[in-house]
């Protein structure tokens, strides 16, 4: 693990954290709350005004509007800047340049385009000539602008990001996507390029990328099969629905061969199937009880006529469009204040993330327990059920930190009444105390909607705090947000609840479209103008209220959607109500990696799938195998949790083998806590995600850049989940790396730059350690409580130089912001075979002053868990140098 270089200070003031929320509150009226500035560059191009400002020593913001004198809107995504960077303005050859320490922006009047360079002068990104368009538009009677901007994208470029999508793509170059917030889709208008830049399309409304312009006429030809009944979740509870498939066919022609991009819009808020055939061959195929209304894919086509077949829901109204893939990435916003984007120069991916992190503002540490195991099911029905399950985890020695109460605990009080029904939960505060006595906590599902027939809902209604026509609270209204937060704190927070599951914060599903929301006192605005940032406002509201009410307790929010800036509010996300099949599992990997590439470091899944096979799942060997492969993957995510619809999800219900393999991975997860907590600290201070696509660590390996189903968990561990039934070996591409790789389980050394067939029995996931890594393993524990600071094994994998660090604090409070933390640098000199354990810097209340550290040199003769004897030392914080010849 790389030690972070000098960067943001570890001691962050509470005031500076909360100031970033203040910016979001100001942005409740974006047209009114604006700052007038002297821009670093202002030019006119036709009837458009182009304004460029340096935001930092590696980032520029560009705004294009037809309105002269328009001021720069305050951003609810970005935090207020403490100071403007030093900018050098120059002119040469008719071009105007703005230069900061690590980046340059250049205006070329001959082409009327902006270009962006890194600190060494290497071009990173350029606008495409003639692609800039800002035109008047209208949204339900309110004037707005449609904004479009294209950027050159050479064929060798790979693009990552835009969030959690179910289309299965990691590299999104040329791929169309519509960025809306719906169940199983989290839209982030941010991309990371293999060329060394990041781009934030800075617009709170819906955005589209690479929208194809050639519609394919479709004819409804048949209804396929009988209706099927299914149990689903809805915004009003469980429901049984009937669904029937229909078929649609069409023909289209291609003038020139090559890759083409397709965009499927099923014409509804949600659907249940994405299936398209081109010339009789499936091009995309995914089914689930809930799916986003849009899907995308790429296909190589020959010139001439082609046939298309779509299988969709009987109620769907599919539209399919296509276009040739161009050497250009085009962003469009149909509702906007004009073009508005931010470019962040690297060239390294970590530098881009650090630059983005600096713009987003301080990002708090999650509590230590968030890296343990979080146990969910849909749902627990009583306090006693929760406590009995917790006791069984402890009796069976299965590590666990958190029990989760899903919805409907409110019972007779009505939807999200913020009250427990005493019939099944007679003493909620006592329930929390009993869990705490077992070193467990309670996470509680709380929705952003409140039933209008509830006592609380009647108070919301009389204050006009609902979004009209819905039961969603209007969090854009500061008074409504305050009212919601006060009630959550007083009715639930005072019970000692440890974490908040803010479900359905899209709001479900893309429900701001066609709605009216708060803009300012006495004013409203179309929901389309803020369509994608509702989850940001929910998380901000809860975080700031909980932090103010319980200042010594770290806030943790799990939410189903996210927007840029949400990182400031201790919010983690998951991929929503997904299915359980192999294809769905496979697609979660690029979905999570693209969340990481979009700057969201905390993401996870419903391990095992949310929608499960039903009552037969417990004895079904095919599902048991699939469940274990899901769980192995989940153990190498930022958060590890199991969940399942209408399912008692506990491991022991699936038999001895599932329980034993799950125990093995839970114990490994807990032993890796010193490693993963340092990754969490790096995410908090520099924005580096815990999991990441291989472009972060191997940008010069083209084969690595295209690996959509393997990834790095921190800089040391390469993870390649098994994604097929009955597989007991798995092909793994290991990136080019000096010194090669070591099999975590066996110690076998393997060369990088090759595909290896790796043994993958049911109790293993293909897992490799990069040569030069220093991997800390802590002791076994049944919870994270008290695990940090204890004796350690340090595993050194020779073959190249390496560095890592240990980070520790009390795991629960915000005292680390005032410097109450400890950090120890670790360095390996491969040529000298020398390990340096550096001076421990910092301290905190409860820190253990000394520990026993056993150092193991991994020679390839054994795996990480069956290593040979090592050298043990008593470490008291002073530097130690060990020769390991």
mmCIF file of C-alpha atoms in Angstrom, residues 475-810:
data_model
loop_
_atom_site.group_PDB
_atom_site.id
_atom_site.type_symbol
_atom_site.label_atom_id
_atom_site.label_comp_id
_atom_site.label_asym_id
_atom_site.label_seq_id
_atom_site.Cartn_x
_atom_site.Cartn_y
_atom_site.Cartn_z
ATOM 1 C CA UNK A 475 -35.260 18.202 0.852
ATOM 2 C CA UNK A 476 -34.502 21.193 -1.395
ATOM 3 C CA UNK A 477 -36.554 23.226 1.073
ATOM 4 C CA UNK A 478 -34.241 23.953 4.040
ATOM 5 C CA UNK A 479 -37.212 24.140 6.426
ATOM 6 C CA UNK A 480 -38.529 20.756 5.261
ATOM 7 C CA UNK A 481 -35.091 19.211 5.557
ATOM 8 C CA UNK A 482 -34.699 20.609 9.057
ATOM 9 C CA UNK A 483 -38.122 19.290 10.101
ATOM 10 C CA UNK A 484 -37.315 15.807 8.773
ATOM 11 C CA UNK A 485 -33.914 15.771 10.481
ATOM 12 C CA UNK A 486 -35.267 16.967 13.820
ATOM 13 C CA UNK A 487 -37.883 14.224 13.834
ATOM 14 C CA UNK A 488 -35.381 11.526 12.862
ATOM 15 C CA UNK A 489 -33.095 12.662 15.664
ATOM 16 C CA UNK A 490 -35.751 12.957 18.336
ATOM 17 C CA UNK A 491 -37.847 9.916 17.469
ATOM 18 C CA UNK A 492 -35.078 7.491 16.451
ATOM 19 C CA UNK A 493 -31.608 8.919 17.005
ATOM 20 C CA UNK A 494 -32.148 9.224 20.750
ATOM 21 C CA UNK A 495 -32.669 5.444 20.877
ATOM 22 C CA UNK A 496 -28.959 4.967 20.138
ATOM 23 C CA UNK A 497 -29.330 3.819 16.509
ATOM 24 C CA UNK A 498 -25.833 3.341 15.079
ATOM 25 C CA UNK A 499 -26.372 3.867 11.351
ATOM 26 C CA UNK A 500 -29.008 5.023 8.898
ATOM 27 C CA UNK A 501 -30.223 3.101 5.893
ATOM 28 C CA UNK A 502 -31.703 5.942 3.823
ATOM 29 C CA UNK A 503 -33.513 3.852 1.252
ATOM 30 C CA UNK A 504 -34.912 4.889 -2.139
ATOM 31 C CA UNK A 505 -33.202 8.296 -2.205
ATOM 32 C CA UNK A 506 -33.355 8.575 -6.009
ATOM 33 C CA UNK A 507 -36.206 9.408 -5.187
ATOM 34 C CA UNK A 508 -37.734 6.145 -6.383
ATOM 35 C CA UNK A 509 -37.664 5.982 -9.392
ATOM 36 C CA UNK A 510 -36.510 9.197 -11.054
ATOM 37 C CA UNK A 511 -39.605 10.748 -9.502
ATOM 38 C CA UNK A 512 -38.498 14.378 -9.771
ATOM 39 C CA UNK A 513 -39.248 14.312 -13.492
ATOM 40 C CA UNK A 514 -42.589 16.076 -13.948
ATOM 41 C CA UNK A 515 -42.652 17.336 -10.351
ATOM 42 C CA UNK A 516 -42.343 20.793 -8.838
ATOM 43 C CA UNK A 517 -39.803 21.433 -6.084
ATOM 44 C CA UNK A 518 -38.741 24.278 -3.824
ATOM 45 C CA UNK A 519 -36.487 26.967 -5.303
ATOM 46 C CA UNK A 520 -36.576 29.842 -2.791
ATOM 47 C CA UNK A 521 -39.014 31.484 -0.432
ATOM 48 C CA UNK A 522 -42.309 31.727 -2.306
ATOM 49 C CA UNK A 523 -40.797 30.230 -5.470
ATOM 50 C CA UNK A 524 -40.711 26.798 -7.080
ATOM 51 C CA UNK A 525 -38.826 25.198 -9.936
ATOM 52 C CA UNK A 526 -39.296 22.135 -12.142
ATOM 53 C CA UNK A 527 -37.844 19.005 -10.581
ATOM 54 C CA UNK A 528 -35.976 18.393 -13.840
ATOM 55 C CA UNK A 529 -33.595 21.223 -12.902
ATOM 56 C CA UNK A 530 -32.279 19.263 -9.887
ATOM 57 C CA UNK A 531 -33.258 15.815 -11.083
ATOM 58 C CA UNK A 532 -30.107 13.944 -10.068
ATOM 59 C CA UNK A 533 -29.102 15.595 -6.770
ATOM 60 C CA UNK A 534 -31.965 14.654 -4.443
ATOM 61 C CA UNK A 535 -29.840 11.923 -2.777
ATOM 62 C CA UNK A 536 -27.145 14.511 -2.064
ATOM 63 C CA UNK A 537 -29.628 16.680 -0.182
ATOM 64 C CA UNK A 538 -30.984 13.720 1.804
ATOM 65 C CA UNK A 539 -27.506 12.617 2.903
ATOM 66 C CA UNK A 540 -26.488 16.170 3.750
ATOM 67 C CA UNK A 541 -29.599 16.630 5.893
ATOM 68 C CA UNK A 542 -29.104 13.438 7.864
ATOM 69 C CA UNK A 543 -25.341 13.799 8.259
ATOM 70 C CA UNK A 544 -25.394 17.360 9.516
ATOM 71 C CA UNK A 545 -28.269 16.735 11.936
ATOM 72 C CA UNK A 546 -26.830 13.522 13.363
ATOM 73 C CA UNK A 547 -23.382 15.008 13.693
ATOM 74 C CA UNK A 548 -24.746 18.053 15.506
ATOM 75 C CA UNK A 549 -26.903 15.946 17.843
ATOM 76 C CA UNK A 550 -24.272 13.288 18.593
ATOM 77 C CA UNK A 551 -20.924 15.036 18.024
ATOM 78 C CA UNK A 552 -18.771 12.225 19.445
ATOM 79 C CA UNK A 553 -20.273 9.478 17.278
ATOM 80 C CA UNK A 554 -19.360 9.009 13.618
ATOM 81 C CA UNK A 555 -22.291 9.142 11.244
ATOM 82 C CA UNK A 556 -22.739 6.326 8.743
ATOM 83 C CA UNK A 557 -25.401 6.414 6.013
ATOM 84 C CA UNK A 558 -26.212 3.629 3.545
ATOM 85 C CA UNK A 559 -28.214 4.954 0.636
ATOM 86 C CA UNK A 560 -29.408 3.582 -2.690
ATOM 87 C CA UNK A 561 -28.374 6.563 -4.768
ATOM 88 C CA UNK A 562 -25.708 9.247 -4.851
ATOM 89 C CA UNK A 563 -24.606 12.481 -6.488
ATOM 90 C CA UNK A 564 -21.211 14.201 -6.598
ATOM 91 C CA UNK A 565 -20.582 15.916 -3.274
ATOM 92 C CA UNK A 566 -22.292 13.192 -1.281
ATOM 93 C CA UNK A 567 -18.824 11.991 -0.287
ATOM 94 C CA UNK A 568 -18.828 14.813 2.302
ATOM 95 C CA UNK A 569 -21.672 13.212 4.223
ATOM 96 C CA UNK A 570 -20.447 9.759 5.300
ATOM 97 C CA UNK A 571 -22.651 8.071 2.709
ATOM 98 C CA UNK A 572 -22.064 4.623 1.234
ATOM 99 C CA UNK A 573 -24.154 3.199 -1.600
ATOM 100 C CA UNK A 574 -25.127 -0.201 -2.909
ATOM 101 C CA UNK A 575 -26.301 -1.437 -6.275
ATOM 102 C CA UNK A 576 -29.973 -1.737 -5.397
ATOM 103 C CA UNK A 577 -32.549 -4.491 -5.786
ATOM 104 C CA UNK A 578 -30.559 -6.749 -8.106
ATOM 105 C CA UNK A 579 -31.123 -10.384 -9.046
ATOM 106 C CA UNK A 580 -28.979 -13.351 -8.038
ATOM 107 C CA UNK A 581 -27.977 -15.029 -11.325
ATOM 108 C CA UNK A 582 -24.444 -15.324 -12.697
ATOM 109 C CA UNK A 583 -24.930 -12.594 -15.273
ATOM 110 C CA UNK A 584 -26.058 -10.132 -12.613
ATOM 111 C CA UNK A 585 -23.073 -11.026 -10.436
ATOM 112 C CA UNK A 586 -20.756 -10.518 -13.405
ATOM 113 C CA UNK A 587 -22.203 -7.082 -14.136
ATOM 114 C CA UNK A 588 -21.752 -5.855 -10.563
ATOM 115 C CA UNK A 589 -17.969 -5.780 -10.949
ATOM 116 C CA UNK A 590 -17.780 -3.089 -13.664
ATOM 117 C CA UNK A 591 -20.697 -1.323 -11.954
ATOM 118 C CA UNK A 592 -18.697 -0.987 -8.741
ATOM 119 C CA UNK A 593 -15.439 -0.142 -10.484
ATOM 120 C CA UNK A 594 -17.144 2.653 -12.386
ATOM 121 C CA UNK A 595 -18.486 4.008 -9.089
ATOM 122 C CA UNK A 596 -14.904 4.061 -7.822
ATOM 123 C CA UNK A 597 -13.684 5.726 -11.030
ATOM 124 C CA UNK A 598 -16.416 8.347 -10.560
ATOM 125 C CA UNK A 599 -14.995 9.244 -7.153
ATOM 126 C CA UNK A 600 -17.412 7.329 -4.900
ATOM 127 C CA UNK A 601 -15.155 5.206 -2.639
ATOM 128 C CA UNK A 602 -17.885 3.447 -0.594
ATOM 129 C CA UNK A 603 -20.008 0.990 -2.601
ATOM 130 C CA UNK A 604 -21.272 -2.539 -2.081
ATOM 131 C CA UNK A 605 -23.878 -5.103 -3.181
ATOM 132 C CA UNK A 606 -26.608 -7.294 -1.773
ATOM 133 C CA UNK A 607 -24.367 -10.364 -1.603
ATOM 134 C CA UNK A 608 -26.366 -13.325 -2.831
ATOM 135 C CA UNK A 609 -28.634 -11.002 -4.785
ATOM 136 C CA UNK A 610 -31.686 -9.202 -3.429
ATOM 137 C CA UNK A 611 -34.273 -11.130 -5.445
ATOM 138 C CA UNK A 612 -33.552 -14.794 -4.667
ATOM 139 C CA UNK A 613 -34.855 -18.153 -5.893
ATOM 140 C CA UNK A 614 -37.480 -18.565 -3.137
ATOM 141 C CA UNK A 615 -38.041 -21.227 -0.510
ATOM 142 C CA UNK A 616 -35.913 -23.842 -2.287
ATOM 143 C CA UNK A 617 -32.765 -21.704 -2.130
ATOM 144 C CA UNK A 618 -31.554 -23.193 1.159
ATOM 145 C CA UNK A 619 -31.225 -26.728 -0.229
ATOM 146 C CA UNK A 620 -30.443 -25.912 -3.852
ATOM 147 C CA UNK A 621 -26.782 -26.813 -4.538
ATOM 148 C CA UNK A 622 -26.672 -24.532 -7.585
ATOM 149 C CA UNK A 623 -27.763 -21.544 -5.545
ATOM 150 C CA UNK A 624 -25.465 -22.453 -2.648
ATOM 151 C CA UNK A 625 -22.516 -22.350 -5.023
ATOM 152 C CA UNK A 626 -23.658 -19.059 -6.484
ATOM 153 C CA UNK A 627 -24.204 -17.598 -3.023
ATOM 154 C CA UNK A 628 -20.650 -18.470 -1.997
ATOM 155 C CA UNK A 629 -19.188 -16.888 -5.117
ATOM 156 C CA UNK A 630 -21.252 -13.754 -4.433
ATOM 157 C CA UNK A 631 -20.023 -13.645 -0.855
ATOM 158 C CA UNK A 632 -16.375 -14.171 -1.762
ATOM 159 C CA UNK A 633 -16.634 -11.163 -4.074
ATOM 160 C CA UNK A 634 -18.378 -9.100 -1.377
ATOM 161 C CA UNK A 635 -15.583 -9.756 1.115
ATOM 162 C CA UNK A 636 -13.264 -7.731 -1.120
ATOM 163 C CA UNK A 637 -15.519 -4.695 -1.395
ATOM 164 C CA UNK A 638 -15.399 -1.552 0.734
ATOM 165 C CA UNK A 639 -18.370 -2.884 2.700
ATOM 166 C CA UNK A 640 -19.423 -6.513 3.128
ATOM 167 C CA UNK A 641 -23.086 -7.284 3.609
ATOM 168 C CA UNK A 642 -25.634 -9.971 2.747
ATOM 169 C CA UNK A 643 -29.242 -9.157 1.943
ATOM 170 C CA UNK A 644 -32.184 -10.951 0.367
ATOM 171 C CA UNK A 645 -35.847 -10.406 -0.360
ATOM 172 C CA UNK A 646 -38.270 -12.524 1.668
ATOM 173 C CA UNK A 647 -35.255 -14.537 2.838
ATOM 174 C CA UNK A 648 -33.659 -15.508 6.131
ATOM 175 C CA UNK A 649 -30.146 -14.860 4.883
ATOM 176 C CA UNK A 650 -28.032 -16.368 7.679
ATOM 177 C CA UNK A 651 -25.194 -18.588 6.472
ATOM 178 C CA UNK A 652 -26.102 -21.613 8.587
ATOM 179 C CA UNK A 653 -29.477 -21.956 6.861
ATOM 180 C CA UNK A 654 -27.619 -23.102 3.710
ATOM 181 C CA UNK A 655 -25.792 -26.018 5.300
ATOM 182 C CA UNK A 656 -22.377 -26.771 6.760
ATOM 183 C CA UNK A 657 -20.312 -26.081 3.650
ATOM 184 C CA UNK A 658 -21.729 -22.592 3.144
ATOM 185 C CA UNK A 659 -21.263 -21.801 6.818
ATOM 186 C CA UNK A 660 -17.664 -23.040 6.899
ATOM 187 C CA UNK A 661 -16.599 -21.226 3.722
ATOM 188 C CA UNK A 662 -18.358 -18.037 4.854
ATOM 189 C CA UNK A 663 -16.542 -18.257 8.189
ATOM 190 C CA UNK A 664 -13.213 -18.545 6.400
ATOM 191 C CA UNK A 665 -13.848 -15.382 4.414
ATOM 192 C CA UNK A 666 -15.317 -13.465 7.337
ATOM 193 C CA UNK A 667 -12.241 -14.258 9.397
ATOM 194 C CA UNK A 668 -9.982 -13.142 6.562
ATOM 195 C CA UNK A 669 -11.985 -9.915 6.208
ATOM 196 C CA UNK A 670 -11.433 -9.190 9.900
ATOM 197 C CA UNK A 671 -7.751 -10.123 9.804
ATOM 198 C CA UNK A 672 -7.307 -7.651 6.916
ATOM 199 C CA UNK A 673 -8.694 -4.823 9.035
ATOM 200 C CA UNK A 674 -5.301 -3.041 9.499
ATOM 201 C CA UNK A 675 -4.932 -3.012 5.707
ATOM 202 C CA UNK A 676 -8.494 -1.956 4.880
ATOM 203 C CA UNK A 677 -8.631 0.744 7.578
ATOM 204 C CA UNK A 678 -5.535 2.359 6.077
ATOM 205 C CA UNK A 679 -7.332 2.245 2.706
ATOM 206 C CA UNK A 680 -10.307 3.957 4.354
ATOM 207 C CA UNK A 681 -8.001 6.662 5.676
ATOM 208 C CA UNK A 682 -6.569 7.165 2.186
ATOM 209 C CA UNK A 683 -10.111 7.522 0.819
ATOM 210 C CA UNK A 684 -10.899 10.097 3.486
ATOM 211 C CA UNK A 685 -7.771 12.202 3.016
ATOM 212 C CA UNK A 686 -7.022 11.826 -0.703
ATOM 213 C CA UNK A 687 -10.138 10.377 -2.297
ATOM 214 C CA UNK A 688 -8.374 7.201 -3.455
ATOM 215 C CA UNK A 689 -11.050 4.456 -3.683
ATOM 216 C CA UNK A 690 -10.679 1.173 -1.804
ATOM 217 C CA UNK A 691 -11.447 -0.868 -4.921
ATOM 218 C CA UNK A 692 -10.364 0.404 -8.292
ATOM 219 C CA UNK A 693 -10.097 -0.583 -11.944
ATOM 220 C CA UNK A 694 -6.601 -1.558 -13.066
ATOM 221 C CA UNK A 695 -6.027 1.821 -14.747
ATOM 222 C CA UNK A 696 -5.134 3.171 -11.297
ATOM 223 C CA UNK A 697 -2.123 0.912 -10.811
ATOM 224 C CA UNK A 698 -1.245 -0.264 -14.339
ATOM 225 C CA UNK A 699 -1.973 2.606 -16.758
ATOM 226 C CA UNK A 700 0.729 1.478 -19.197
ATOM 227 C CA UNK A 701 -0.591 -2.074 -19.632
ATOM 228 C CA UNK A 702 -3.233 -2.002 -22.414
ATOM 229 C CA UNK A 703 -4.457 -5.508 -21.594
ATOM 230 C CA UNK A 704 -4.968 -4.528 -17.958
ATOM 231 C CA UNK A 705 -7.048 -1.515 -18.981
ATOM 232 C CA UNK A 706 -9.625 -3.810 -20.564
ATOM 233 C CA UNK A 707 -10.094 -6.181 -17.617
ATOM 234 C CA UNK A 708 -13.722 -5.581 -16.613
ATOM 235 C CA UNK A 709 -14.036 -8.446 -14.121
ATOM 236 C CA UNK A 710 -10.919 -8.195 -11.992
ATOM 237 C CA UNK A 711 -9.680 -5.319 -9.903
ATOM 238 C CA UNK A 712 -7.379 -4.114 -7.135
ATOM 239 C CA UNK A 713 -8.498 -4.026 -3.509
ATOM 240 C CA UNK A 714 -6.000 -1.396 -2.454
ATOM 241 C CA UNK A 715 -2.567 -1.425 -4.079
ATOM 242 C CA UNK A 716 -1.569 -4.906 -2.845
ATOM 243 C CA UNK A 717 -4.412 -7.340 -3.662
ATOM 244 C CA UNK A 718 -5.630 -8.378 -7.114
ATOM 245 C CA UNK A 719 -9.119 -9.909 -7.004
ATOM 246 C CA UNK A 720 -10.660 -12.027 -9.794
ATOM 247 C CA UNK A 721 -14.113 -13.336 -8.766
ATOM 248 C CA UNK A 722 -15.362 -16.639 -10.151
ATOM 249 C CA UNK A 723 -18.385 -15.922 -12.338
ATOM 250 C CA UNK A 724 -19.610 -19.283 -13.637
ATOM 251 C CA UNK A 725 -21.163 -22.455 -12.270
ATOM 252 C CA UNK A 726 -19.019 -25.528 -11.575
ATOM 253 C CA UNK A 727 -15.775 -23.623 -12.198
ATOM 254 C CA UNK A 728 -12.891 -24.993 -10.146
ATOM 255 C CA UNK A 729 -10.234 -23.212 -12.193
ATOM 256 C CA UNK A 730 -10.366 -19.648 -13.441
ATOM 257 C CA UNK A 731 -8.449 -17.689 -16.075
ATOM 258 C CA UNK A 732 -6.805 -14.638 -14.518
ATOM 259 C CA UNK A 733 -4.897 -11.922 -16.331
ATOM 260 C CA UNK A 734 -2.209 -10.546 -14.021
ATOM 261 C CA UNK A 735 -0.997 -7.086 -15.073
ATOM 262 C CA UNK A 736 2.597 -6.375 -15.992
ATOM 263 C CA UNK A 737 4.479 -5.613 -12.787
ATOM 264 C CA UNK A 738 8.134 -5.876 -11.745
ATOM 265 C CA UNK A 739 8.640 -8.945 -9.603
ATOM 266 C CA UNK A 740 5.358 -10.510 -10.677
ATOM 267 C CA UNK A 741 2.612 -11.787 -8.400
ATOM 268 C CA UNK A 742 2.100 -14.316 -5.613
ATOM 269 C CA UNK A 743 -0.937 -16.528 -5.135
ATOM 270 C CA UNK A 744 -2.389 -15.483 -1.765
ATOM 271 C CA UNK A 745 -3.549 -19.003 -0.941
ATOM 272 C CA UNK A 746 -0.578 -21.110 -2.108
ATOM 273 C CA UNK A 747 2.337 -18.692 -2.423
ATOM 274 C CA UNK A 748 2.953 -19.707 -6.044
ATOM 275 C CA UNK A 749 4.750 -16.948 -7.948
ATOM 276 C CA UNK A 750 3.364 -15.923 -11.335
ATOM 277 C CA UNK A 751 4.580 -13.525 -13.998
ATOM 278 C CA UNK A 752 2.621 -10.424 -14.900
ATOM 279 C CA UNK A 753 1.424 -9.620 -18.409
ATOM 280 C CA UNK A 754 -0.046 -13.104 -18.863
ATOM 281 C CA UNK A 755 -3.257 -15.049 -18.419
ATOM 282 C CA UNK A 756 -2.910 -17.844 -15.863
ATOM 283 C CA UNK A 757 -5.303 -20.705 -15.225
ATOM 284 C CA UNK A 758 -5.622 -20.590 -11.436
ATOM 285 C CA UNK A 759 -7.105 -23.213 -9.140
ATOM 286 C CA UNK A 760 -10.386 -21.929 -7.702
ATOM 287 C CA UNK A 761 -12.034 -24.549 -5.485
ATOM 288 C CA UNK A 762 -15.300 -23.541 -3.875
ATOM 289 C CA UNK A 763 -13.510 -22.263 -0.769
ATOM 290 C CA UNK A 764 -11.230 -19.858 -2.696
ATOM 291 C CA UNK A 765 -11.455 -16.751 -4.826
ATOM 292 C CA UNK A 766 -8.489 -16.134 -7.161
ATOM 293 C CA UNK A 767 -6.453 -13.671 -5.097
ATOM 294 C CA UNK A 768 -2.930 -12.463 -5.815
ATOM 295 C CA UNK A 769 -0.498 -10.214 -3.980
ATOM 296 C CA UNK A 770 1.678 -7.832 -5.973
ATOM 297 C CA UNK A 771 5.422 -8.237 -5.445
ATOM 298 C CA UNK A 772 6.736 -5.425 -3.270
ATOM 299 C CA UNK A 773 3.626 -5.383 -1.093
ATOM 300 C CA UNK A 774 3.690 -5.200 2.691
ATOM 301 C CA UNK A 775 0.435 -6.719 3.887
ATOM 302 C CA UNK A 776 -0.553 -6.349 7.565
ATOM 303 C CA UNK A 777 -2.743 -9.035 9.104
ATOM 304 C CA UNK A 778 -4.289 -8.527 12.509
ATOM 305 C CA UNK A 779 -5.728 -11.036 14.980
ATOM 306 C CA UNK A 780 -9.030 -12.855 14.642
ATOM 307 C CA UNK A 781 -12.024 -11.207 16.261
ATOM 308 C CA UNK A 782 -15.785 -11.555 16.433
ATOM 309 C CA UNK A 783 -16.235 -7.822 15.863
ATOM 310 C CA UNK A 784 -14.019 -4.882 14.989
ATOM 311 C CA UNK A 785 -14.206 -3.618 18.584
ATOM 312 C CA UNK A 786 -10.689 -3.542 20.015
ATOM 313 C CA UNK A 787 -9.059 -5.162 16.985
ATOM 314 C CA UNK A 788 -6.885 -2.226 15.922
ATOM 315 C CA UNK A 789 -3.582 -1.692 17.683
ATOM 316 C CA UNK A 790 -3.082 -5.315 18.624
ATOM 317 C CA UNK A 791 -0.283 -7.650 17.599
ATOM 318 C CA UNK A 792 0.379 -7.848 13.867
ATOM 319 C CA UNK A 793 1.815 -10.102 11.226
ATOM 320 C CA UNK A 794 3.574 -8.148 8.478
ATOM 321 C CA UNK A 795 3.847 -10.172 5.271
ATOM 322 C CA UNK A 796 6.533 -8.923 2.900
ATOM 323 C CA UNK A 797 6.335 -10.086 -0.702
ATOM 324 C CA UNK A 798 9.733 -9.466 -2.370
ATOM 325 C CA UNK A 799 10.428 -8.675 -6.004
ATOM 326 C CA UNK A 800 10.259 -4.878 -6.080
ATOM 327 C CA UNK A 801 10.463 -1.944 -3.719
ATOM 328 C CA UNK A 802 7.296 -1.183 -1.833
ATOM 329 C CA UNK A 803 5.700 0.969 0.820
ATOM 330 C CA UNK A 804 2.593 0.918 2.964
ATOM 331 C CA UNK A 805 1.327 2.495 6.141
ATOM 332 C CA UNK A 806 -0.679 1.685 9.226
ATOM 333 C CA UNK A 807 -3.367 4.097 10.332
ATOM 334 C CA UNK A 808 -5.226 3.948 13.631
ATOM 335 C CA UNK A 809 -7.597 6.091 15.641
ATOM 336 C CA UNK A 810 -10.372 5.334 18.119
#
